XYZ file of N, CA, C and O in Angstrom:
760
model
N 4.507 10.134 -9.117
C 4.625 8.701 -9.290
C 6.078 8.268 -9.120
O 6.987 9.073 -9.034
N 6.288 6.983 -9.155
C 7.609 6.416 -8.911
C 8.364 6.226 -10.222
O 7.770 6.053 -11.286
N 9.674 6.228 -10.125
C 10.499 5.968 -11.298
C 10.340 4.516 -11.764
O 10.654 4.179 -12.893
N 9.810 3.653 -10.899
C 9.596 2.246 -11.255
C 8.254 1.999 -11.928
O 7.898 0.856 -12.193
N 7.497 3.042 -12.205
C 6.211 2.855 -12.859
C 6.412 2.428 -14.304
O 7.322 2.914 -14.994
N 5.543 1.530 -14.748
C 5.529 1.149 -16.151
C 4.754 2.223 -16.905
O 3.664 2.612 -16.483
N 5.321 2.711 -17.995
C 4.661 3.741 -18.791
C 4.511 3.237 -20.216
O 5.482 2.783 -20.838
N 3.277 3.321 -20.708
C 2.947 2.853 -22.043
C 2.258 3.999 -22.779
O 1.363 4.639 -22.228
N 2.690 4.268 -24.016
C 2.012 5.248 -24.854
C 1.140 4.507 -25.852
O 1.591 3.549 -26.496
N -0.104 4.958 -25.944
C -1.094 4.271 -26.769
C -1.644 5.231 -27.819
O -2.050 6.355 -27.488
N -1.662 4.787 -29.092
C -2.370 5.519 -30.139
C -3.844 5.185 -29.940
O -4.269 4.041 -30.145
N -4.614 6.183 -29.520
C -6.004 5.949 -29.115
C -6.847 5.419 -30.275
O -7.628 4.475 -30.109
N -6.687 5.988 -31.475
C -7.514 5.560 -32.610
C -7.212 4.130 -33.039
O -8.116 3.374 -33.390
N -5.946 3.738 -33.004
C -5.567 2.388 -33.425
C -5.570 1.386 -32.273
O -5.440 0.187 -32.505
N -5.655 1.884 -31.047
C -5.634 1.066 -29.826
C -4.316 0.311 -29.645
O -4.247 -0.665 -28.908
N -3.270 0.787 -30.288
C -1.985 0.099 -30.260
C -1.009 0.783 -29.318
O -0.984 2.010 -29.205
N -0.180 -0.046 -28.689
C 0.940 0.478 -27.908
C 1.996 0.918 -28.915
O 2.439 0.125 -29.757
N 2.395 2.194 -28.823
C 3.393 2.703 -29.764
C 4.765 2.878 -29.117
O 5.771 2.967 -29.819
N 4.785 2.931 -27.784
C 6.055 3.059 -27.090
C 5.862 2.636 -25.638
O 4.768 2.741 -25.091
N 6.943 2.160 -25.020
C 6.879 1.756 -23.618
C 8.270 1.852 -23.013
O 9.270 1.796 -23.716
N 8.308 2.023 -21.693
C 9.604 2.094 -21.027
C 10.043 0.690 -20.579
O 9.308 -0.292 -20.717
N 11.251 0.636 -20.041
C 11.843 -0.633 -19.588
C 10.951 -1.331 -18.559
O 10.773 -2.549 -18.593
N 10.381 -0.548 -17.638
C 9.556 -1.143 -16.579
C 8.268 -1.735 -17.139
O 7.791 -2.746 -16.652
N 7.729 -1.113 -18.179
C 6.529 -1.666 -18.824
C 6.861 -2.988 -19.517
O 6.098 -3.951 -19.426
N 7.996 -3.020 -20.210
C 8.405 -4.264 -20.882
C 8.533 -5.394 -19.867
O 8.077 -6.510 -20.098
N 9.132 -5.053 -18.720
C 9.349 -6.057 -17.675
C 8.025 -6.456 -17.000
O 7.732 -7.643 -16.860
N 7.235 -5.471 -16.581
C 5.985 -5.750 -15.870
C 4.984 -6.501 -16.745
O 4.362 -7.469 -16.309
N 4.843 -6.056 -17.979
C 3.866 -6.651 -18.889
C 4.420 -7.841 -19.661
O 3.691 -8.489 -20.394
N 5.717 -8.106 -19.489
C 6.370 -9.210 -20.189
C 6.164 -9.073 -21.705
O 5.753 -10.015 -22.376
N 6.433 -7.873 -22.204
C 6.183 -7.566 -23.614
C 7.183 -8.287 -24.508
O 8.393 -8.229 -24.285
N 6.672 -8.953 -25.506
C 7.490 -9.621 -26.520
C 7.964 -8.551 -27.495
O 7.164 -7.989 -28.257
N 9.242 -8.244 -27.486
C 9.769 -7.162 -28.314
C 9.710 -7.492 -29.810
O 9.832 -6.597 -30.637
N 9.507 -8.750 -30.147
C 9.390 -9.153 -31.558
C 7.993 -8.879 -32.108
O 7.816 -8.732 -33.310
N 7.014 -8.820 -31.224
C 5.632 -8.610 -31.641
C 5.442 -7.154 -32.046
O 5.764 -6.247 -31.284
N 4.946 -6.925 -33.234
C 4.830 -5.563 -33.772
C 3.541 -4.866 -33.334
O 3.525 -3.678 -33.128
N 2.447 -5.586 -33.236
C 1.153 -4.971 -32.914
C 0.661 -5.486 -31.561
O 0.255 -6.636 -31.451
N 0.719 -4.602 -30.574
C 0.258 -4.968 -29.242
C -0.867 -4.017 -28.859
O -0.681 -2.798 -28.818
N -2.043 -4.587 -28.611
C -3.181 -3.783 -28.175
C -3.005 -3.456 -26.694
O -2.568 -4.301 -25.907
N -3.378 -2.247 -26.312
C -3.134 -1.798 -24.938
C -3.950 -2.556 -23.900
O -3.633 -2.518 -22.722
N -4.954 -3.289 -24.305
C -5.785 -4.043 -23.365
C -5.507 -5.545 -23.419
O -6.227 -6.346 -22.819
N -4.430 -5.951 -24.096
C -4.085 -7.374 -24.222
C -3.708 -8.026 -22.892
O -3.636 -9.244 -22.817
N -3.459 -7.242 -21.869
C -2.921 -7.778 -20.622
C -3.990 -7.982 -19.549
O -3.663 -8.193 -18.387
N -5.254 -7.911 -19.948
C -6.355 -8.046 -18.992
C -7.203 -9.260 -19.328
O -7.398 -9.581 -20.503
N -7.724 -9.918 -18.280
C -8.718 -10.957 -18.518
C -10.033 -10.266 -18.881
O -10.133 -9.040 -18.860
N -11.051 -11.051 -19.205
C -12.315 -10.499 -19.709
C -12.940 -9.483 -18.740
O -13.336 -8.388 -19.144
N -13.016 -9.839 -17.466
C -13.650 -8.960 -16.474
C -12.858 -7.662 -16.315
O -13.412 -6.562 -16.383
N -11.545 -7.774 -16.079
C -10.707 -6.591 -15.880
C -10.597 -5.764 -17.157
O -10.480 -4.549 -17.098
N -10.646 -6.436 -18.307
C -10.574 -5.719 -19.586
C -11.752 -4.770 -19.743
O -11.571 -3.612 -20.131
N -12.955 -5.226 -19.423
C -14.133 -4.359 -19.589
C -14.082 -3.177 -18.619
O -14.436 -2.056 -18.978
N -13.607 -3.407 -17.400
C -13.478 -2.317 -16.420
C -12.418 -1.323 -16.900
O -12.620 -0.106 -16.865
N -11.283 -1.854 -17.367
C -10.207 -0.997 -17.853
C -10.670 -0.167 -19.052
O -10.432 1.049 -19.100
N -11.324 -0.802 -20.022
C -11.744 -0.078 -21.216
C -12.779 1.006 -20.891
O -12.754 2.090 -21.486
N -13.650 0.732 -19.947
C -14.622 1.757 -19.520
C -13.867 2.951 -18.925
O -14.164 4.111 -19.247
N -12.903 2.690 -18.071
C -12.077 3.737 -17.456
C -11.265 4.473 -18.531
O -11.255 5.705 -18.588
N -10.578 3.718 -19.388
C -9.744 4.289 -20.443
C -10.565 5.204 -21.342
O -10.171 6.343 -21.627
N -11.723 4.734 -21.798
C -12.572 5.521 -22.696
C -13.128 6.770 -22.012
O -13.287 7.807 -22.655
N -13.400 6.670 -20.719
C -13.858 7.855 -19.985
C -12.769 8.925 -19.991
O -13.044 10.109 -20.245
N -11.529 8.542 -19.746
C -10.412 9.490 -19.760
C -10.231 10.075 -21.157
O -10.094 11.289 -21.334
N -10.250 9.213 -22.164
C -10.061 9.646 -23.547
C -11.150 10.645 -23.947
O -10.907 11.588 -24.698
N -12.348 10.467 -23.415
C -13.464 11.364 -23.736
C -13.540 12.578 -22.816
O -14.531 13.299 -22.811
N -12.497 12.774 -22.002
C -12.400 13.974 -21.196
C -13.106 13.955 -19.859
O -13.190 14.982 -19.185
N -13.610 12.798 -19.457
C -14.263 12.709 -18.155
C -13.207 12.662 -17.052
O -12.209 11.959 -17.188
N -13.421 13.423 -15.980
C -12.437 13.373 -14.882
C -12.560 12.052 -14.117
O -13.636 11.686 -13.661
N -11.473 11.349 -14.017
C -11.449 10.070 -13.303
C -10.135 9.972 -12.531
O -9.099 10.420 -13.001
N -10.211 9.353 -11.365
C -8.971 9.081 -10.635
C -8.399 7.769 -11.151
O -8.932 7.177 -12.075
N -7.349 7.308 -10.547
C -6.749 6.042 -10.967
C -7.612 4.873 -10.500
O -8.499 5.035 -9.664
N -7.352 3.702 -11.060
C -8.078 2.491 -10.660
C -7.082 1.377 -10.355
O -5.965 1.362 -10.869
N -7.514 0.442 -9.531
C -6.721 -0.743 -9.210
C -7.356 -1.945 -9.897
O -8.553 -2.201 -9.721
N -6.569 -2.658 -10.670
C -7.020 -3.856 -11.376
C -5.910 -4.897 -11.366
O -4.794 -4.615 -10.940
N -6.218 -6.065 -11.882
C -5.210 -7.112 -12.074
C -4.893 -7.230 -13.552
O -5.786 -7.174 -14.392
N -3.608 -7.394 -13.844
C -3.181 -7.698 -15.204
C -2.618 -9.111 -15.212
O -2.300 -9.664 -14.156
N -2.522 -9.685 -16.397
C -1.875 -10.990 -16.543
C -0.777 -10.827 -17.572
O -1.017 -10.422 -18.706
N 0.453 -11.110 -17.176
C 1.587 -10.890 -18.084
C 2.074 -12.179 -18.753
O 3.180 -12.227 -19.269
N 1.255 -13.208 -18.740
C 1.653 -14.481 -19.343
C 2.235 -15.447 -18.342
O 2.210 -16.651 -18.544
N 2.778 -14.905 -17.235
C 3.360 -15.731 -16.189
C 2.523 -15.722 -14.912
O 2.384 -16.730 -14.245
N 2.031 -14.543 -14.575
C 1.315 -14.416 -13.307
C 0.344 -13.251 -13.341
O 0.438 -12.366 -14.184
N -0.569 -13.265 -12.383
C -1.513 -12.167 -12.196
C -0.841 -11.140 -11.285
O -0.280 -11.495 -10.248
N -0.919 -9.873 -11.667
C -0.252 -8.805 -10.927
C -1.255 -7.701 -10.619
O -1.889 -7.161 -11.536
N -1.404 -7.335 -9.344
C -2.273 -6.200 -9.013
C -1.554 -4.895 -9.363
O -0.377 -4.720 -9.035
N -2.246 -3.998 -10.059
C -1.650 -2.728 -10.465
C -2.613 -1.572 -10.224
O -3.823 -1.755 -10.209
N -2.042 -0.400 -10.043
C -2.804 0.838 -10.046
C -2.568 1.463 -11.412
O -1.424 1.522 -11.877
N -3.648 1.905 -12.051
C -3.551 2.430 -13.411
C -4.015 3.875 -13.433
O -5.074 4.206 -12.899
N -3.218 4.715 -14.078
C -3.554 6.136 -14.263
C -3.353 6.456 -15.728
O -2.301 6.147 -16.298
N -4.364 7.057 -16.351
C -4.297 7.392 -17.772
C -4.414 8.903 -17.946
O -5.274 9.537 -17.325
N -3.544 9.455 -18.779
C -3.613 10.858 -19.191
C -3.633 10.877 -20.718
O -3.055 9.999 -21.356
N -4.270 11.892 -21.279
C -4.433 11.935 -22.724
C -4.030 13.305 -23.269
O -4.265 14.327 -22.623
N -3.434 13.315 -24.460
C -3.115 14.579 -25.135
C -2.971 14.317 -26.636
O -2.956 13.172 -27.083
N -2.872 15.416 -27.391
C -2.663 15.314 -28.838
C -1.198 15.568 -29.152
O -0.612 16.526 -28.669
N -0.620 14.698 -29.965
C 0.753 14.862 -30.419
C 0.748 14.714 -31.938
O 0.327 13.662 -32.455
N 1.156 15.765 -32.632
C 1.164 15.776 -34.106
C -0.181 15.342 -34.681
O -0.245 14.560 -35.624
N -1.250 15.812 -34.096
C -2.591 15.527 -34.601
C -3.162 14.188 -34.187
O -4.318 13.880 -34.488
N -2.399 13.360 -33.503
C -2.893 12.052 -33.047
C -3.186 12.106 -31.553
O -2.426 12.699 -30.781
N -4.278 11.482 -31.170
C -4.622 11.403 -29.752
C -3.814 10.263 -29.124
O -3.920 9.106 -29.529
N -2.986 10.642 -28.141
C -2.096 9.687 -27.493
C -2.452 9.616 -26.009
O -2.631 10.639 -25.352
N -2.538 8.399 -25.520
C -2.797 8.186 -24.090
C -1.523 7.667 -23.440
O -0.846 6.804 -23.997
N -1.222 8.233 -22.290
C -0.116 7.715 -21.484
C -0.737 6.890 -20.363
O -1.502 7.410 -19.559
N -0.408 5.622 -20.347
C -0.929 4.713 -19.335
C 0.203 4.386 -18.373
O 1.228 3.843 -18.783
N 0.018 4.737 -17.096
C 1.021 4.428 -16.076
C 0.488 3.307 -15.200
O -0.648 3.386 -14.711
N 1.299 2.292 -15.022
C 0.924 1.146 -14.205
C 1.910 1.012 -13.047
O 3.119 0.945 -13.267
N 1.382 0.989 -11.839
C 2.205 0.818 -10.651
C 1.934 -0.568 -10.078
O 0.783 -0.895 -9.750
N 2.966 -1.365 -9.981
C 2.853 -2.719 -9.426
C 2.561 -2.617 -7.931
O 3.323 -2.018 -7.175
N 1.454 -3.193 -7.490
C 1.039 -3.137 -6.088
C 1.437 -4.377 -5.298
O 1.102 -4.485 -4.120
N 2.163 -5.291 -5.924
C 2.522 -6.549 -5.272
C 3.241 -6.318 -3.951
O 2.873 -6.900 -2.923
N 4.263 -5.468 -3.934
C 5.025 -5.253 -2.698
C 4.175 -4.562 -1.639
O 4.319 -4.835 -0.447
N 3.285 -3.673 -2.067
C 2.384 -3.014 -1.111
C 1.495 -4.049 -0.429
O 1.316 -4.031 0.785
N 0.940 -4.975 -1.215
C 0.084 -6.011 -0.637
C 0.878 -6.955 0.258
O 0.386 -7.400 1.278
N 2.121 -7.262 -0.134
C 2.969 -8.114 0.715
C 3.232 -7.436 2.050
O 3.197 -8.071 3.099
N 3.507 -6.141 2.018
C 3.754 -5.387 3.258
C 2.502 -5.383 4.131
O 2.586 -5.540 5.351
N 1.337 -5.231 3.515
C 0.090 -5.271 4.284
C -0.131 -6.654 4.897
O -0.583 -6.762 6.035
N 0.211 -7.701 4.151
C 0.083 -9.060 4.678
C 1.026 -9.276 5.861
O 0.650 -9.879 6.868
N 2.269 -8.779 5.742
C 3.224 -8.908 6.856
C 2.734 -8.128 8.073
O 2.887 -8.588 9.208
N 2.158 -6.985 7.845
C 1.628 -6.167 8.936
C 0.498 -6.923 9.654
O 0.445 -6.957 10.879
N -0.387 -7.544 8.888
C -1.473 -8.336 9.484
C -0.914 -9.499 10.297
O -1.398 -9.784 11.390
N 0.127 -10.170 9.763
C 0.742 -11.285 10.486
C 1.365 -10.814 11.791
O 1.251 -11.473 12.822
N 2.017 -9.656 11.759
C 2.635 -9.102 12.956
C 1.578 -8.791 14.015
O 1.742 -9.135 15.186
N 0.489 -8.189 13.605
C -0.585 -7.874 14.559
C -1.176 -9.155 15.133
O -1.432 -9.236 16.342
N -1.356 -10.176 14.292
C -1.859 -11.461 14.788
C -0.892 -12.056 15.806
O -1.311 -12.592 16.837
N 0.410 -11.966 15.535
C 1.413 -12.506 16.467
C 1.395 -11.737 17.781
O 1.435 -12.337 18.866
N 1.329 -10.418 17.711
C 1.294 -9.594 18.925
C 0.056 -9.917 19.758
O 0.106 -9.943 20.979
N -1.051 -10.182 19.082
C -2.287 -10.502 19.803
C -2.240 -11.868 20.482
O -3.031 -12.136 21.374
N -1.329 -12.733 20.071
C -1.268 -14.074 20.641
C -0.325 -14.197 21.832
O -0.336 -15.218 22.511
N 0.484 -13.169 22.108
C 1.402 -13.259 23.245
C 0.641 -13.006 24.546
O -0.389 -12.345 24.562
N 1.175 -13.570 25.642
C 0.514 -13.432 26.942
C 0.833 -12.115 27.635
O 0.171 -11.756 28.591
N 1.850 -11.404 27.185
C 2.224 -10.137 27.803
C 1.470 -8.991 27.149
O 1.105 -9.054 25.984
N 1.287 -7.928 27.934
C 0.676 -6.713 27.390
C 1.643 -6.053 26.425
O 2.833 -5.950 26.710
N 1.117 -5.592 25.313
C 1.913 -4.846 24.362
C 1.193 -3.528 24.103
O 0.009 -3.510 23.782
N 1.943 -2.433 24.270
C 1.433 -1.096 23.981
C 2.366 -0.497 22.941
O 3.576 -0.461 23.133
N 1.796 -0.022 21.847
C 2.593 0.632 20.818
C 2.194 2.098 20.806
O 1.016 2.426 20.695
N 3.218 2.971 20.955
C 2.971 4.410 20.971
C 3.669 5.068 19.787
O 4.579 4.489 19.192
N 3.247 6.280 19.481
C 3.980 7.065 18.495
C 5.161 7.732 19.195
O 5.370 7.537 20.398
N 5.936 8.510 18.471
C 7.141 9.106 19.041
C 6.838 10.143 20.125
O 7.703 10.485 20.909
N 5.598 10.611 20.177
C 5.212 11.567 21.218
C 4.623 10.872 22.436
O 4.264 11.520 23.404
N 4.478 9.566 22.368
C 4.003 8.805 23.515
C 2.524 8.484 23.508
O 2.030 7.849 24.438
N 1.806 8.886 22.468
C 0.381 8.585 22.415
C 0.169 7.136 21.983
O 0.804 6.657 21.040
N -0.721 6.458 22.673
C -0.993 5.048 22.380
C -1.706 4.929 21.041
O -2.694 5.601 20.789
N -1.166 4.052 20.213
C -1.764 3.797 18.904
C -2.347 2.400 18.798
O -3.207 2.144 17.968
N -1.858 1.495 19.649
C -2.311 0.106 19.571
C -2.005 -0.591 20.888
O -0.976 -0.340 21.509
N -2.909 -1.459 21.311
C -2.669 -2.373 22.438
C -3.174 -3.748 22.018
O -4.111 -3.864 21.236
N -2.538 -4.766 22.536
C -2.988 -6.113 22.179
C -4.090 -6.594 23.126
O -4.425 -5.939 24.110
N -4.631 -7.763 22.818
C -5.739 -8.299 23.617
C -5.300 -8.659 25.031
O -6.095 -8.552 25.976
N -4.033 -9.058 25.213
C -3.548 -9.339 26.574
C -3.551 -8.070 27.418
O -3.871 -8.113 28.605
N -3.207 -6.939 26.833
C -3.281 -5.671 27.546
C -4.711 -5.442 28.032
O -4.932 -5.056 29.180
N -5.669 -5.678 27.155
C -7.072 -5.458 27.529
C -7.480 -6.360 28.688
O -8.142 -5.906 29.627
N -7.059 -7.634 28.638
C -7.411 -8.579 29.708
C -6.742 -8.207 31.024
O -7.363 -8.235 32.082
N -5.460 -7.866 30.957
C -4.690 -7.595 32.179
C -5.068 -6.257 32.801
O -5.250 -6.148 34.010
N -5.197 -5.229 31.969
C -5.426 -3.880 32.507
C -6.893 -3.574 32.770
O -7.220 -2.712 33.575
N -7.778 -4.251 32.030
C -9.199 -3.936 32.151
C -9.639 -2.805 31.230
O -10.811 -2.488 31.143
N -8.693 -2.189 30.528
C -9.018 -1.136 29.563
C -9.204 -1.753 28.177
O -8.460 -2.644 27.790
N -10.180 -1.243 27.428
C -10.330 -1.682 26.040
C -9.438 -0.830 25.148
O -9.003 0.252 25.549
N -9.158 -1.315 23.953
C -8.337 -0.550 23.021
C -8.990 0.807 22.756
O -8.309 1.829 22.719
N -10.294 0.833 22.579
C -11.000 2.085 22.297
C -10.806 3.109 23.412
O -10.777 4.310 23.162
N -10.661 2.638 24.642
C -10.494 3.551 25.779
C -9.106 4.180 25.842
O -8.949 5.271 26.392
N -8.083 3.520 25.292
C -6.717 4.005 25.478
C -6.062 4.574 24.226
O -5.108 5.341 24.348
N -6.543 4.214 23.048
C -5.914 4.728 21.825
C -6.046 6.250 21.805
O -7.094 6.810 22.074
N -4.914 6.899 21.523
C -4.881 8.359 21.498
C -4.557 8.985 22.836
O -4.410 10.196 22.945
N -4.450 8.149 23.871
C -4.121 8.661 25.208
C -2.673 8.333 25.533
O -2.035 7.532 24.876
N -2.177 8.964 26.588
C -0.814 8.715 27.055
C -0.819 7.525 28.019
O -1.811 7.313 28.728
N 0.267 6.756 28.073
C 0.335 5.616 28.987
C 0.217 5.995 30.464
O -0.022 5.130 31.302
N 0.323 7.273 30.793
C 0.221 7.645 32.202
C -1.196 7.461 32.758
O -1.406 7.644 33.944
N -2.129 7.056 31.905
C -3.450 6.679 32.431
C -3.343 5.420 33.278
O -4.232 5.101 34.049
N -2.219 4.729 33.134
C -1.970 3.504 33.888
C -1.159 3.850 35.138
O -0.116 3.281 35.398
N -1.621 4.787 35.887
C -0.914 5.237 37.097
C -0.720 4.071 38.060
O -1.542 3.182 38.169
N 0.412 4.153 38.795
C 0.651 3.169 39.835
C 1.225 3.898 41.054
O 1.300 5.117 41.085
N 1.653 3.158 42.029
C 2.160 3.754 43.262
C 3.660 4.012 43.201
O 4.340 3.996 44.212
N 4.163 4.269 42.037
C 5.587 4.522 41.842
C 5.923 5.915 42.394
O 5.917 6.905 41.676
N 6.184 5.997 43.677
C 6.431 7.276 44.342
C 7.674 7.965 43.785
O 7.737 9.165 43.673
N 8.675 7.181 43.464
C 9.932 7.738 42.994
C 9.792 8.261 41.563
O 10.416 9.235 41.189
N 8.950 7.602 40.779
C 8.745 8.035 39.403
C 9.821 7.561 38.445
O 9.845 7.977 37.291
N 10.720 6.692 38.910
C 11.809 6.262 38.040
C 11.313 5.434 36.854
O 11.874 5.502 35.779
N 10.251 4.641 37.075
C 9.740 3.833 35.953
C 9.236 4.747 34.832
O 9.528 4.515 33.664
N 8.476 5.764 35.213
C 7.978 6.692 34.196
C 9.125 7.417 33.502
O 9.108 7.616 32.299
N 10.137 7.824 34.249
C 11.269 8.518 33.648
C 11.990 7.604 32.665
O 12.325 8.019 31.547
N 12.221 6.353 33.040
C 12.870 5.405 32.136
C 12.035 5.192 30.872
O 12.559 5.176 29.759
N 10.734 5.016 31.075
C 9.835 4.804 29.945
C 9.931 5.984 28.990
O 10.131 5.813 27.791
N 9.796 7.203 29.503
C 9.797 8.388 28.644
C 11.149 8.624 27.997
O 11.221 9.046 26.841
N 12.226 8.355 28.700
C 13.551 8.501 28.101
C 13.701 7.562 26.903
O 14.249 7.945 25.871
N 13.210 6.357 27.067
C 13.338 5.372 25.983
C 12.482 5.742 24.780
O 12.974 5.846 23.662
N 11.170 5.915 24.988
C 10.292 6.108 23.820
C 10.467 7.475 23.179
O 10.297 7.617 21.981
N 10.849 8.484 23.948
C 11.053 9.802 23.332
C 12.330 9.844 22.498
O 12.500 10.716 21.659
N 13.214 8.882 22.700
C 14.419 8.773 21.874
C 14.291 7.690 20.808
O 15.284 7.265 20.222
N 13.058 7.234 20.580
C 12.801 6.274 19.510
C 13.212 4.854 19.819
O 13.313 4.025 18.928
N 13.462 4.562 21.080
C 13.858 3.202 21.459
C 12.657 2.450 22.022
O 11.612 3.014 22.277
N 12.842 1.174 22.240
C 11.794 0.314 22.782
C 11.950 0.232 24.292
O 13.052 -0.019 24.796
N 10.867 0.471 25.023
C 10.876 0.318 26.472
C 10.276 -1.036 26.808
O 9.247 -1.429 26.283
N 10.943 -1.761 27.678
C 10.428 -3.033 28.172
C 10.378 -2.939 29.679
O 11.334 -2.488 30.325
N 9.266 -3.336 30.241
C 9.134 -3.265 31.679
C 7.747 -3.685 32.115
O 6.943 -4.119 31.294
N 7.488 -3.567 33.390
C 6.203 -3.953 33.938
C 5.500 -2.769 34.563
O 6.105 -1.993 35.282
N 4.218 -2.661 34.260
C 3.377 -1.704 34.955
C 2.664 -2.451 36.059
O 2.217 -3.590 35.869
N 2.538 -1.836 37.179
C 1.746 -2.428 38.263
C 0.546 -1.520 38.423
O 0.683 -0.343 38.752
N -0.616 -2.060 38.134
C -1.821 -1.237 38.133
C -2.766 -1.669 39.230
O -2.996 -2.793 39.489
C-alpha cells in the first residue's frame, strides 16, 4: 500500500476508533476533540451496511479482498478502497482499516477518456504504439482513411500499412523515432 493511505485502528468489541494516522485525520476530517468515534460514522446508510458486512466478515475470519465504497467526511463524498486486517493485541481484537483515496485515480481515468474522445474527433489518422512498435490504439479517422478496423490492427506492427516507399526512408525515420521513445509525425501513403 501507499504511505498516503489512511490507517485507522478499531477496537472491534466497542466499535470505536482507538488510533489513526495523519492521513486518516485528514481524509476522514476527524474532529480531534471528539472522544468517541465509531468506525462506521463516515458512511451513508447504503455504504454503511455494505462496509459493516465486509468488516464483520473479516473480523469473523472470512477471506475477503478489499472493497471500493464512498465515504462522507462532512465536506464531500470521497471514493475509497478499503482493506481490513484483524489481530489480537493484549487480549483485545483490533482491526486495522486502511483507506486509499481513489479520487486522483478517477480523475486520471476521466482525463484519459477525454483524451481518447479528443483523438477520435481529429481528421488525421492517429496510431499509438508501444515502445516495441506494436499498435495499441488507432482513432476512427485511421479506420476511415486506411480501411482497417481497430480490431484488425491492434497488436500488429505498422508495417502492415505497406506503401511504395522503395527507398525505405519513411520506415527508417518512423522506427528511429518510436524506438527511441519519441513521437513520429508523417504521412503514410497506402
